[in-house]
XYZ file of C-alpha atoms in Angstrom:
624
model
C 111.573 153.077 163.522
C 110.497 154.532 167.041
C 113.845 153.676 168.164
C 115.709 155.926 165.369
C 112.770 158.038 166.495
C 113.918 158.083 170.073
C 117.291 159.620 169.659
C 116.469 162.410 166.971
C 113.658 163.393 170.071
C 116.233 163.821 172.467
C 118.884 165.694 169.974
C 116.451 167.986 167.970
C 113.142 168.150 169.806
C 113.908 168.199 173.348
C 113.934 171.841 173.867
C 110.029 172.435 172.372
C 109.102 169.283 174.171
C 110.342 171.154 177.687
C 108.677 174.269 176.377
C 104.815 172.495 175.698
C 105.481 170.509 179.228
C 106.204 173.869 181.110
C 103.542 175.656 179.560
C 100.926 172.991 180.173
C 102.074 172.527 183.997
C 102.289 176.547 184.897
C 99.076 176.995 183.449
C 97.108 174.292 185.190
C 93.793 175.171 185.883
C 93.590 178.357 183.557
C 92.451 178.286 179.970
C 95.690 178.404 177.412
C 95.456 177.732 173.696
C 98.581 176.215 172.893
C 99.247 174.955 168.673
C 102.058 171.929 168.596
C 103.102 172.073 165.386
C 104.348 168.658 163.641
C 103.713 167.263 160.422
C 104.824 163.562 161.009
C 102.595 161.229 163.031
C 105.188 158.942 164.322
C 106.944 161.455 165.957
C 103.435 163.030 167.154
C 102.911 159.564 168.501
C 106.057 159.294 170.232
C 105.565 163.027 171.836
C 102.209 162.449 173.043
C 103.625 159.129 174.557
C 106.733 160.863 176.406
C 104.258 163.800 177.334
C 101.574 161.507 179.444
C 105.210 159.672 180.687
C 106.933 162.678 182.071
C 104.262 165.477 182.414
C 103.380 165.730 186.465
C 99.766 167.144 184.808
C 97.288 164.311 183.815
C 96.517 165.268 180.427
C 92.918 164.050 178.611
C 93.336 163.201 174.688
C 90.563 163.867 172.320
C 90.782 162.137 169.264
C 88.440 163.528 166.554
C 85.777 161.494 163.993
C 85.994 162.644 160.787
C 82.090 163.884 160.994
C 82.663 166.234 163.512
C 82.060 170.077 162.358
C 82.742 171.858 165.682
C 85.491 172.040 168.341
C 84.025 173.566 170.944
C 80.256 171.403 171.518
C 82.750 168.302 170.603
C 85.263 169.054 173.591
C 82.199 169.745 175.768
C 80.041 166.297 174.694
C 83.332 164.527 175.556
C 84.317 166.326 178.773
C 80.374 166.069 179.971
C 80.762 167.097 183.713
C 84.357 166.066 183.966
C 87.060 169.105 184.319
C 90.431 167.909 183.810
C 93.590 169.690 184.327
C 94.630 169.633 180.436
C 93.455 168.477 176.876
C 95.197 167.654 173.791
C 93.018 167.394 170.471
C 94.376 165.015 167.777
C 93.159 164.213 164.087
C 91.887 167.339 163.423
C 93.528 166.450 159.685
C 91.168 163.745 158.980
C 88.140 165.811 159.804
C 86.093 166.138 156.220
C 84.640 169.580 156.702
C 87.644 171.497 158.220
C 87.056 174.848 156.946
C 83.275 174.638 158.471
C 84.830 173.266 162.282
C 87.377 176.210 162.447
C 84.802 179.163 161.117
C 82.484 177.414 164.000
C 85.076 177.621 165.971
C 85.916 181.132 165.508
C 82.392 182.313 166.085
C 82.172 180.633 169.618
C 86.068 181.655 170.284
C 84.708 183.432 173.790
C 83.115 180.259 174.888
C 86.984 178.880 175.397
C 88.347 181.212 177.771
C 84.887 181.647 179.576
C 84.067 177.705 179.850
C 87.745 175.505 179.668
C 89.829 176.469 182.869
C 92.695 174.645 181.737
C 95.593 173.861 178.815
C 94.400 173.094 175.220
C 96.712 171.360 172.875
C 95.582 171.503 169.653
C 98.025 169.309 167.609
C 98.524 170.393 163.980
C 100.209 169.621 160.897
C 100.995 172.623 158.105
C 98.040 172.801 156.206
C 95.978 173.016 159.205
C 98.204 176.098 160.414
C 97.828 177.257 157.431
C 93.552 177.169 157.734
C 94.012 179.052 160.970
C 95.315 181.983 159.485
C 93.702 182.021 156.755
C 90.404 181.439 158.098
C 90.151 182.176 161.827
C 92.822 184.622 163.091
C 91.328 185.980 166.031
C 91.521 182.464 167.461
C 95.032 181.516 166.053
C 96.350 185.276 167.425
C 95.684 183.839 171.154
C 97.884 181.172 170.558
C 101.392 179.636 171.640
C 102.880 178.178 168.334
C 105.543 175.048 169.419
C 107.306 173.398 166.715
C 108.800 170.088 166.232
C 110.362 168.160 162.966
C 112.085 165.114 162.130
C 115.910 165.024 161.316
C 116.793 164.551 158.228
C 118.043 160.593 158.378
C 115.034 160.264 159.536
C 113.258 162.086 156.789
C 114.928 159.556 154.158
C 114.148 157.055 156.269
C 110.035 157.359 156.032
C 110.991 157.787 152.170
C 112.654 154.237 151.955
C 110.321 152.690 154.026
C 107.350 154.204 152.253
C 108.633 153.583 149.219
C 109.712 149.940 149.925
C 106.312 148.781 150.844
C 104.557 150.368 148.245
C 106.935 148.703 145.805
C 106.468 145.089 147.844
C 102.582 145.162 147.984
C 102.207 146.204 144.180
C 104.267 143.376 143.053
C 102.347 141.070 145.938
C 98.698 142.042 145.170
C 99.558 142.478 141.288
C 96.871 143.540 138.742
C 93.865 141.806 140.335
C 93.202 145.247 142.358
C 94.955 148.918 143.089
C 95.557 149.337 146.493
C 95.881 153.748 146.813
C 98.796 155.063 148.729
C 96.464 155.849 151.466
C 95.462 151.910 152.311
C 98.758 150.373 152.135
C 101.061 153.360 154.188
C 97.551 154.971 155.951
C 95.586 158.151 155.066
C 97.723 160.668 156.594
C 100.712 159.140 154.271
C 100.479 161.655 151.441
C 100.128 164.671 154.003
C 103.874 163.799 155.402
C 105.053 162.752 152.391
C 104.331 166.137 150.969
C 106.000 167.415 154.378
C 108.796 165.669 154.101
C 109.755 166.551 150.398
C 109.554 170.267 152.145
C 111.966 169.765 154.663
C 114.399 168.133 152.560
C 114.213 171.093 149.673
C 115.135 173.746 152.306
C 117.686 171.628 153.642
C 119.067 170.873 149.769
C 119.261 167.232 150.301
C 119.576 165.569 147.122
C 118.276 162.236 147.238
C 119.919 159.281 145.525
C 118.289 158.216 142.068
C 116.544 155.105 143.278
C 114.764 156.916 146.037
C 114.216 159.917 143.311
C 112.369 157.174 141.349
C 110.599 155.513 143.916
C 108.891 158.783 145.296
C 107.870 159.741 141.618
C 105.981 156.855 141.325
C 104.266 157.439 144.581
C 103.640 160.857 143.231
C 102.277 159.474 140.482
C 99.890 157.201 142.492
C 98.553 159.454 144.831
C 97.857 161.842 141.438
C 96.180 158.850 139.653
C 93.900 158.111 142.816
C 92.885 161.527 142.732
C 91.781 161.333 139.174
C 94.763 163.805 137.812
C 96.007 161.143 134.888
C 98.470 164.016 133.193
C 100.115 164.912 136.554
C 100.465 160.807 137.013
C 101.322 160.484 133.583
C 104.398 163.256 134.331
C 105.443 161.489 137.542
C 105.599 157.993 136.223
C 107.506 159.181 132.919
C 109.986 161.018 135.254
C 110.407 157.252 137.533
C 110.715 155.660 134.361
C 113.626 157.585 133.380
C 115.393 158.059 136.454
C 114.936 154.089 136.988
C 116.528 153.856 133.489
C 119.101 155.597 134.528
C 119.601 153.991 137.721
C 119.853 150.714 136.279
C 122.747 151.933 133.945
C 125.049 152.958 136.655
C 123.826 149.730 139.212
C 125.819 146.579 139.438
C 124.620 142.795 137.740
C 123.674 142.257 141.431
C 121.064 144.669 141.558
C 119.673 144.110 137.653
C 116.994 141.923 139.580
C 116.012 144.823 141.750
C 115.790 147.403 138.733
C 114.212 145.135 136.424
C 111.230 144.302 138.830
C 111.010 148.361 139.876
C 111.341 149.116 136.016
C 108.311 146.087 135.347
C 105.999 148.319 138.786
C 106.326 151.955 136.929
C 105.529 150.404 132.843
C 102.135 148.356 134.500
C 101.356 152.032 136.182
C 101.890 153.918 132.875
C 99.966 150.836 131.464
C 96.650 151.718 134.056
C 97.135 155.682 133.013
C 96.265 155.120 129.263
C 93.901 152.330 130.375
C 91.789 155.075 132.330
C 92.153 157.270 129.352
C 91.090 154.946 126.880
C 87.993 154.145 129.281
C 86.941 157.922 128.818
C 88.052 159.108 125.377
C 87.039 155.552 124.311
C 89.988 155.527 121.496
C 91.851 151.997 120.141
C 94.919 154.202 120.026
C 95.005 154.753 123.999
C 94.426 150.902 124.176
C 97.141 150.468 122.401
C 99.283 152.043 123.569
C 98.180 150.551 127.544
C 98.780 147.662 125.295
C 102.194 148.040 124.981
C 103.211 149.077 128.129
C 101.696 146.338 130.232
C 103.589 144.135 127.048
C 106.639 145.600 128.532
C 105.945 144.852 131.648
C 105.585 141.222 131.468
C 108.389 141.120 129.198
C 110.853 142.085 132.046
C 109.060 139.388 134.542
C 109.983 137.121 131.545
C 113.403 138.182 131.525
C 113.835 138.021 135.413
C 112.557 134.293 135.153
C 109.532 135.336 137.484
C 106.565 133.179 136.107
C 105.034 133.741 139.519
C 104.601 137.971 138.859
C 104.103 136.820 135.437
C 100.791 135.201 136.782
C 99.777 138.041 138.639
C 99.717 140.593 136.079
C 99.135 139.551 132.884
C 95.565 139.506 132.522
C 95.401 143.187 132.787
C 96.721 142.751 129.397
C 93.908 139.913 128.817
C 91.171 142.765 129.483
C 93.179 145.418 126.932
C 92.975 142.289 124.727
C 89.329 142.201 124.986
C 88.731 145.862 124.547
C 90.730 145.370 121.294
C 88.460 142.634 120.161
C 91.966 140.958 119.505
C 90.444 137.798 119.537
C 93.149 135.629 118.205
C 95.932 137.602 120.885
C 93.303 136.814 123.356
C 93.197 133.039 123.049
C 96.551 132.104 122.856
C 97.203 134.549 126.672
C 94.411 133.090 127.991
C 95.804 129.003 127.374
C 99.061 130.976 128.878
C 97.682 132.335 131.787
C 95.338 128.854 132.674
C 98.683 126.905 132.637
C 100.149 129.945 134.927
C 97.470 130.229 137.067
C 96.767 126.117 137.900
C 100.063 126.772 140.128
C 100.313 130.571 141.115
C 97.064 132.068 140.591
C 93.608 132.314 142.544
C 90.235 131.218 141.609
C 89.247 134.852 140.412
C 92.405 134.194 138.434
C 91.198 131.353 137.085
C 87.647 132.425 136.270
C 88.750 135.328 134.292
C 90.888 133.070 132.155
C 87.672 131.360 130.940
C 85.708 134.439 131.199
C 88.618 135.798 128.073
C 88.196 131.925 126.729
C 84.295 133.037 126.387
C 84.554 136.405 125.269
C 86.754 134.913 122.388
C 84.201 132.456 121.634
C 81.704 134.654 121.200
C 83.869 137.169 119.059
C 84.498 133.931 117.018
C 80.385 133.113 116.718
C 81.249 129.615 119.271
C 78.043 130.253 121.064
C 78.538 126.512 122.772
C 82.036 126.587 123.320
C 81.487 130.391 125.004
C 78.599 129.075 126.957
C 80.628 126.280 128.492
C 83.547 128.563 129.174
C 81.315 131.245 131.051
C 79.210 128.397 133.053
C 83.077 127.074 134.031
C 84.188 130.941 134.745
C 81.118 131.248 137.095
C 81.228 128.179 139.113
C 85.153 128.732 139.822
C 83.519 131.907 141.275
C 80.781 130.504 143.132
C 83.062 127.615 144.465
C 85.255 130.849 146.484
C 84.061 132.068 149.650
C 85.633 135.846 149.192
C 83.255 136.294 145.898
C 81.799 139.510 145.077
C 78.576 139.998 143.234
C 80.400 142.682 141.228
C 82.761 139.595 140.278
C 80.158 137.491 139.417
C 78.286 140.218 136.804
C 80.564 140.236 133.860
C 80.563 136.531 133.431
C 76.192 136.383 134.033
C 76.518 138.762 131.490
C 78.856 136.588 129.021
C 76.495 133.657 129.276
C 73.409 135.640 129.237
C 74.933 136.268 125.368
C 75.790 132.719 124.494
C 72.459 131.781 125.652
C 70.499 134.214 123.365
C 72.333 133.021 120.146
C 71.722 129.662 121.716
C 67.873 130.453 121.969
C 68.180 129.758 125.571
C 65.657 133.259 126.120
C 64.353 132.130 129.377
C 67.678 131.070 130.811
C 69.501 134.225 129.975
C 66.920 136.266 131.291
C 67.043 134.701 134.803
C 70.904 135.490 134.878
C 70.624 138.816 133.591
C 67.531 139.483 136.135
C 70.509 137.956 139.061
C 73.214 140.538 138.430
C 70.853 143.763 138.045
C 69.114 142.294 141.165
C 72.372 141.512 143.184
C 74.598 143.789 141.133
C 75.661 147.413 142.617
C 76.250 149.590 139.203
C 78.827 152.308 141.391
C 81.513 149.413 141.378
C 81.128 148.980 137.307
C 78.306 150.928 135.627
C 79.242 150.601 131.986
C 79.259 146.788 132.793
C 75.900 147.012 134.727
C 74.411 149.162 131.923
C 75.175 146.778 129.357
C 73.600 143.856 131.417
C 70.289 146.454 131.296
C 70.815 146.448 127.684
C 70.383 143.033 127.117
C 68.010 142.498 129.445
C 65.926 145.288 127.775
C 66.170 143.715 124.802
C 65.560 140.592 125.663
C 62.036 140.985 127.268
C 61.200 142.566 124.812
C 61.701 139.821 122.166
C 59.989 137.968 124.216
C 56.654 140.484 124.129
C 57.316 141.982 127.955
C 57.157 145.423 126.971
C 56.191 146.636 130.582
C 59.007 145.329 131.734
C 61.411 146.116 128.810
C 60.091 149.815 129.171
C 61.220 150.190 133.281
C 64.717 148.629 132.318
C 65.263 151.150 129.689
C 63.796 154.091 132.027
C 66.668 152.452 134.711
C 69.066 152.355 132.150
C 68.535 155.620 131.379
C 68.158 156.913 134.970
C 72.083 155.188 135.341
C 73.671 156.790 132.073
C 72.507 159.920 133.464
C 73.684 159.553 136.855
C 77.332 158.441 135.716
C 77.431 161.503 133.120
C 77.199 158.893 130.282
C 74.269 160.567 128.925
C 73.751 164.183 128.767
C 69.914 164.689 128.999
C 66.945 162.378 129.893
C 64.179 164.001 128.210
C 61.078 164.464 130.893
C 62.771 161.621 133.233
C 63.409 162.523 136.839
C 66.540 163.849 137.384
C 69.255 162.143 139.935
C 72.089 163.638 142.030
C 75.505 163.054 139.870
C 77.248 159.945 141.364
C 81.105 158.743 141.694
C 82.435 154.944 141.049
C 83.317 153.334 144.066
C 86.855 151.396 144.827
C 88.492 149.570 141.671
C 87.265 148.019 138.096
C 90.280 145.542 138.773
C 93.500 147.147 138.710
C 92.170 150.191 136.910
C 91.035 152.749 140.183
C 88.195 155.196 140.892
C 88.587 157.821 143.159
C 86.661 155.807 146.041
C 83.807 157.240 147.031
C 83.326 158.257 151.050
C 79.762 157.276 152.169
C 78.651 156.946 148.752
C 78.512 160.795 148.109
C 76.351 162.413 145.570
C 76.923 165.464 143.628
C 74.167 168.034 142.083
C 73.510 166.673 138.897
C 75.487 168.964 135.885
C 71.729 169.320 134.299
C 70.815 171.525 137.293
C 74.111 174.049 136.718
C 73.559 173.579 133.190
C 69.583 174.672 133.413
C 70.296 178.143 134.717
C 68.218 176.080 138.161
C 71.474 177.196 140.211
C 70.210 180.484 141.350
C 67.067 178.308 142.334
C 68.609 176.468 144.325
C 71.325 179.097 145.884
C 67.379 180.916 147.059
C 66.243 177.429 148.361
C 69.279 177.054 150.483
C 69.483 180.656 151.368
C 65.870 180.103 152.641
C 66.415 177.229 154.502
C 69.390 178.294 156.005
C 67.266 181.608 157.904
C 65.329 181.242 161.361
C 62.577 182.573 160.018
C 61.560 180.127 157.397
C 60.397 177.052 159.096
C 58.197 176.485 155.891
C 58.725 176.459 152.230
C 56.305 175.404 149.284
C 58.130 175.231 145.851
C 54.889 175.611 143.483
C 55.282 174.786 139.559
C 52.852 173.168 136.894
C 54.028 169.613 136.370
C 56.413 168.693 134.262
C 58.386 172.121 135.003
C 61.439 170.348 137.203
C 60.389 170.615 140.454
C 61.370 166.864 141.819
C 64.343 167.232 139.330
C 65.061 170.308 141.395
C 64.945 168.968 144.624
C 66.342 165.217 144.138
C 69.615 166.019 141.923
C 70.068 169.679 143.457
C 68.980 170.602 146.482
C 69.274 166.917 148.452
C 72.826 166.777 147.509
C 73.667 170.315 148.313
C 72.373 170.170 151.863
C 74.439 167.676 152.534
C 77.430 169.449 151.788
C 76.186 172.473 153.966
C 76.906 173.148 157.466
C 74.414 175.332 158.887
C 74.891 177.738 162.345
C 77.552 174.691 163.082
C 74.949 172.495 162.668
C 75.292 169.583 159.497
C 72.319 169.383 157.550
C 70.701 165.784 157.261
C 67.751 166.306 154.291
C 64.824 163.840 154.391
C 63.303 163.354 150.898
C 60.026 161.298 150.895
C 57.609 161.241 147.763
C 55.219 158.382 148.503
C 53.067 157.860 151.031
C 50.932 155.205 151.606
C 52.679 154.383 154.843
C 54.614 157.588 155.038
C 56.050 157.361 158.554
C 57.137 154.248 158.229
C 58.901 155.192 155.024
C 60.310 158.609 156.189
C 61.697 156.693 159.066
C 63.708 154.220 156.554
C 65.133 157.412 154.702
C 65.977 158.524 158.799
C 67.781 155.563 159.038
C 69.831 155.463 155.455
C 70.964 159.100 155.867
C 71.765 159.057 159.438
C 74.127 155.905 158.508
C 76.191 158.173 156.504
C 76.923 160.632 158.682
C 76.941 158.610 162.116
C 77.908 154.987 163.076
C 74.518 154.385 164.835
C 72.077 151.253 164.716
C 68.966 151.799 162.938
C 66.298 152.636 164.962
C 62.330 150.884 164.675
C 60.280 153.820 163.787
C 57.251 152.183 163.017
C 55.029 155.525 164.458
C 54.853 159.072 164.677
C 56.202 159.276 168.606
C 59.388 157.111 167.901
C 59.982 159.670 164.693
C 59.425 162.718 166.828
C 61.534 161.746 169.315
C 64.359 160.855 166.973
C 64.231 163.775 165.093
C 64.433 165.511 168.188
C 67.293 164.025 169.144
C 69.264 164.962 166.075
C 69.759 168.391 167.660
C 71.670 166.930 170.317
C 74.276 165.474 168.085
C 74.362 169.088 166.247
C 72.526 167.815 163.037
C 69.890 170.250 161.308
C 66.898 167.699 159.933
C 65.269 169.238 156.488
C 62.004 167.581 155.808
C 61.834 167.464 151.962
C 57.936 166.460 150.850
C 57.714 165.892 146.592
C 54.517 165.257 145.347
C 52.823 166.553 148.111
C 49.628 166.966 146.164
C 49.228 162.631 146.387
């Protein structure tokens, strides 16, 4: 590709390239903002490459953390004493709180010309030239504005290759996970995608119907990833049709080649209804997933692909389940064992008897479903690469054979494994189900204390996923987001685990509460505040699931806010300095520090100034 790359430099870009070389060399050693404009990182790449090559100016690159919320203390932390005779700053686009680094970035605009004696490339895609504008234009006003673009071969180029290996690692990695856009073609994918659709509009390049398809369905994808399943269901109906199409007009040589493209877009439309179904919780969405990932395997039938075969069809094993189709269900999952002896993986393998035990105990075979889940979980145990998350549905199957086997004691002790080694964001209707049993279970077995915390967990979790819309007097939790993929059926992944205020607080008429607490917090003068209320009122509902995760969305005076919440105390430093050392690890890539007393806390807290963090000491029960 860089070689294609290579000669549409020299034809089309040549003459901006000249123009950001001479402007960087005549103004050596004076401060000049200068914005290269280009939306495609291979060609950035290539630029930035031929610049340090041919430019007589030694030119220092800044590459930017997503964490970062200002330019200016970032340039200057990097620089230290050094003064070089030109910068360029890259990945701005994959800083998380853009808006907040150019409004700090505006407010300190003088600080440039009075401090940096010398060139600043700031290299920019559309939507960051956009920002500028919009949001600091004083800044963007002093600056030189160089563009550069692709050519349009090589526009339909990225297409085909982006759409090429998004269609070859779908059919490779199949239904046993969804790989996003972003992790098979990189995060800046959709961005230049987007981009390149542009370019192509104003040029009014049609693009054949093949390609048409193909970037519908990573439309459709990047929609679905984001959570949008009507604007993926439009996308992937629109590839479905085109592909149809396509495959009318294409030659017998290329039926293989439509038929497994056709087979890609039906299992997507399959995962669509899927995620419905999982939300509206209605057979007729299931059924309907049902039929589509039918279809699918039908045309891996037809192709004579018993390999792709393997790989997806026990997506259709889990609709199946959903179903309660018990008798469908038995007769894939003998299918899929024969399949998967030659083509499949041990996770393959184990959730073929996982199905064979879920039928057995639809079927009241509490032995034969207790033999099938003990043979689903060794396979699993047996594999190096097994998650815990993995391992939880099929602790949970045999927990259930076991207790209509009178086995209490046994399925108690694998229940009591998965909640302890389980993490509910991966699957929390699965991990709240385990809690149900388990609940239920101590307390046929007269261990009420116990049976009383589960439930108060279980609760805590149904609250915290939005499955349940009030907790009574419980303690309220910031809202939380699933993280990565129930198998092939995606979450919008979750950076850093983030937490959201809790809908209870916006639904309480507590926002203006909080809006006052943050106001508060954000002013010089308020070093202290003391949030008084009888108990019982809200209060550590108030500041757990509302103010906590608001700070951390904040940026403060450029500053990002890192809040410290600690309500017991019996060896409080050494327990504030844990919650240090959790929150700092989601904003920074730092080892955790041994703050074991009140110097080695000080000094640390101190410290977070330096890295342009704002600590907010957050005391509940302060009265204990």
């Amino acid at each position: 590709m860089h070689d294609s790359l290579s000669v549409d430099f020299n034809a089309s870009n040549q003459s901006s390239f000249q123009q950001l070389k001479w402007t960087i060399e005549m103004h050596e050693g004076q401060f000049v903002l200068i914005l290269a404009r280009c939306n495609y990182l291979r060609l950035r790449s290539l630029l930035v490459k031929q610049l340090h090559d041919q430019s007589p100016v030694t030119i220092r690159e800044i590459h930017l953390d997503r964490s970062v919320n200002t330019l200016y203390t970032t340039i200057v932390n990097t620089l230290t004493q050094e003064q070089p005779s030109a910068v360029m700053v890259l990945d701005l686009e994959l800083v998380s709180n853009l808006e907040a680094l150019l409004t700090s970035t505006n407010q300190v605009r003088e600080e440039f010309r009075k401090n940096f004696a010398f060139p600043l490339v700031l290299w920019v895609n559309d939507q960051i030239l956009q920002q500028l504008i919009r949001l600091v234009p004083d800044f963007k006003s002093w600056a030189r504005t160089i563009n550069f673009s692709l050519a349009t071969e090589e526009l339909i180029n990225f297409l085909k290759q982006s759409v090429d290996t998004v269609f070859s690692q779908v059919l490779e990695s199949g239904a046993s996970k969804f790989l996003p856009n972003e992790t098979i073609l990189g995060s800046s994918n959709h961005l230049e995608l987007d981009s390149t659709l542009k370019d192509l509009k104003v040029r009014n390049e049609q693009l054949a119907l093949d390609l048409e398809a193909g970037v519908k369905l990573l439309l459709g994808r990047h929609a679905y990833t984001k959570g949008n399943i009507d604007q993926a269901l439009v996308h992937y109906r629109a590839s479905l049709e085109i592909f149809q199409l396509w495959g009318k007009t294409a030659g017998e040589q290329r039926k293989f080649l439509v038929g497994n493209k056709l087979a890609v877009v039906l299992f997507h439309l399959g995962l669509c209804y899927l995620h419905l179904a999982d939300v509206q919780h209605l057979d007729q969405l299931l059924q309907t997933a049902r039929d589509y990932f039918q279809q699918c395997l039908d045309i891996f039938e037809q192709l004579q692909r018993p390999d792709l075969v393997a790989k997806f069809i026990n997506q259709l094993g889990e609709v199946l389940e959903q179903l309660s189709a018990w008798d469908d269900l038995q007769a894939l999952a003998q299918k899929s064992l024969i399949l998967h002896q030659t083509y499949g993986s041990k996770f393959s393998l184990a959730q073929d008897y996982g199905f064979l035990a879920a039928v057995a105990l639809g079927q009241s075979h509490w032995k034969d479903a207790n033999q099938a889940a003990q043979k689903a979980l060794q396979i699993l145990t047996e594999a190096p690469d097994t998650e815990i998350p993995q391992l939880n549905l099929y602790y949970l199957l045999l927990a259930q054979a076991q207790q209509q086997l009178n086995q209490l004691p046994s399925a108690i002790e694998y229940l009591e494994i998965a909640v302890n080694k389980g993490k509910p964001q991966y699957n929390p209707q699965l991990y709240i189900r385990i809690l149900e049993l388990l609940r239920s279970l101590y307390y046929q077995q007269g261990e009420y204390l116990k049976a009383f915390k589960v439930k108060q967990k279980q609760r805590s979790l149904e609250q915290q996923y939005g499955f349940l819309a009030f907790i009574g007097a419980g303690r309220l939790k910031p809202q939380q987001q699933l993280v990565g993929s129930k198998g092939a059926l995606h979450f919008q992944a979750s950076a850093n685990n983030q937490e959201h205020i809790a809908l209870e607080i916006e639904a309480s008429g507590r926002q203006e509460d909080l809006k006052g607490l943050i106001e508060r917090i954000t002013r010089d003068d308020c070093k202290l505040t003391v949030i008084y209320g009888p108990s019982g009122v809200g209060k550590s509902s108030l500041l757990q699931a509302g103010l906590v995760p608001a700070l951390k969305e904040q940026t403060i005076a450029t500053r990002r806010v890192l809040p410290l919440l600690l309500r017991v105390y019996n060896n409080w430093v050494a327990d504030l300095g844990q919650v240090f050392n959790t929150e700092l690890a989601d904003i920074r890539d730092v080892p955790a520090a041994d703050l074991y007393n009140q110097d080695l806390l000080l000094s640390e807290l101190d410290n977070n100034q330096h890295h342009h963090l704002l600590t907010v000491l957050i005391f509940d029960q302060f009265e204990e």
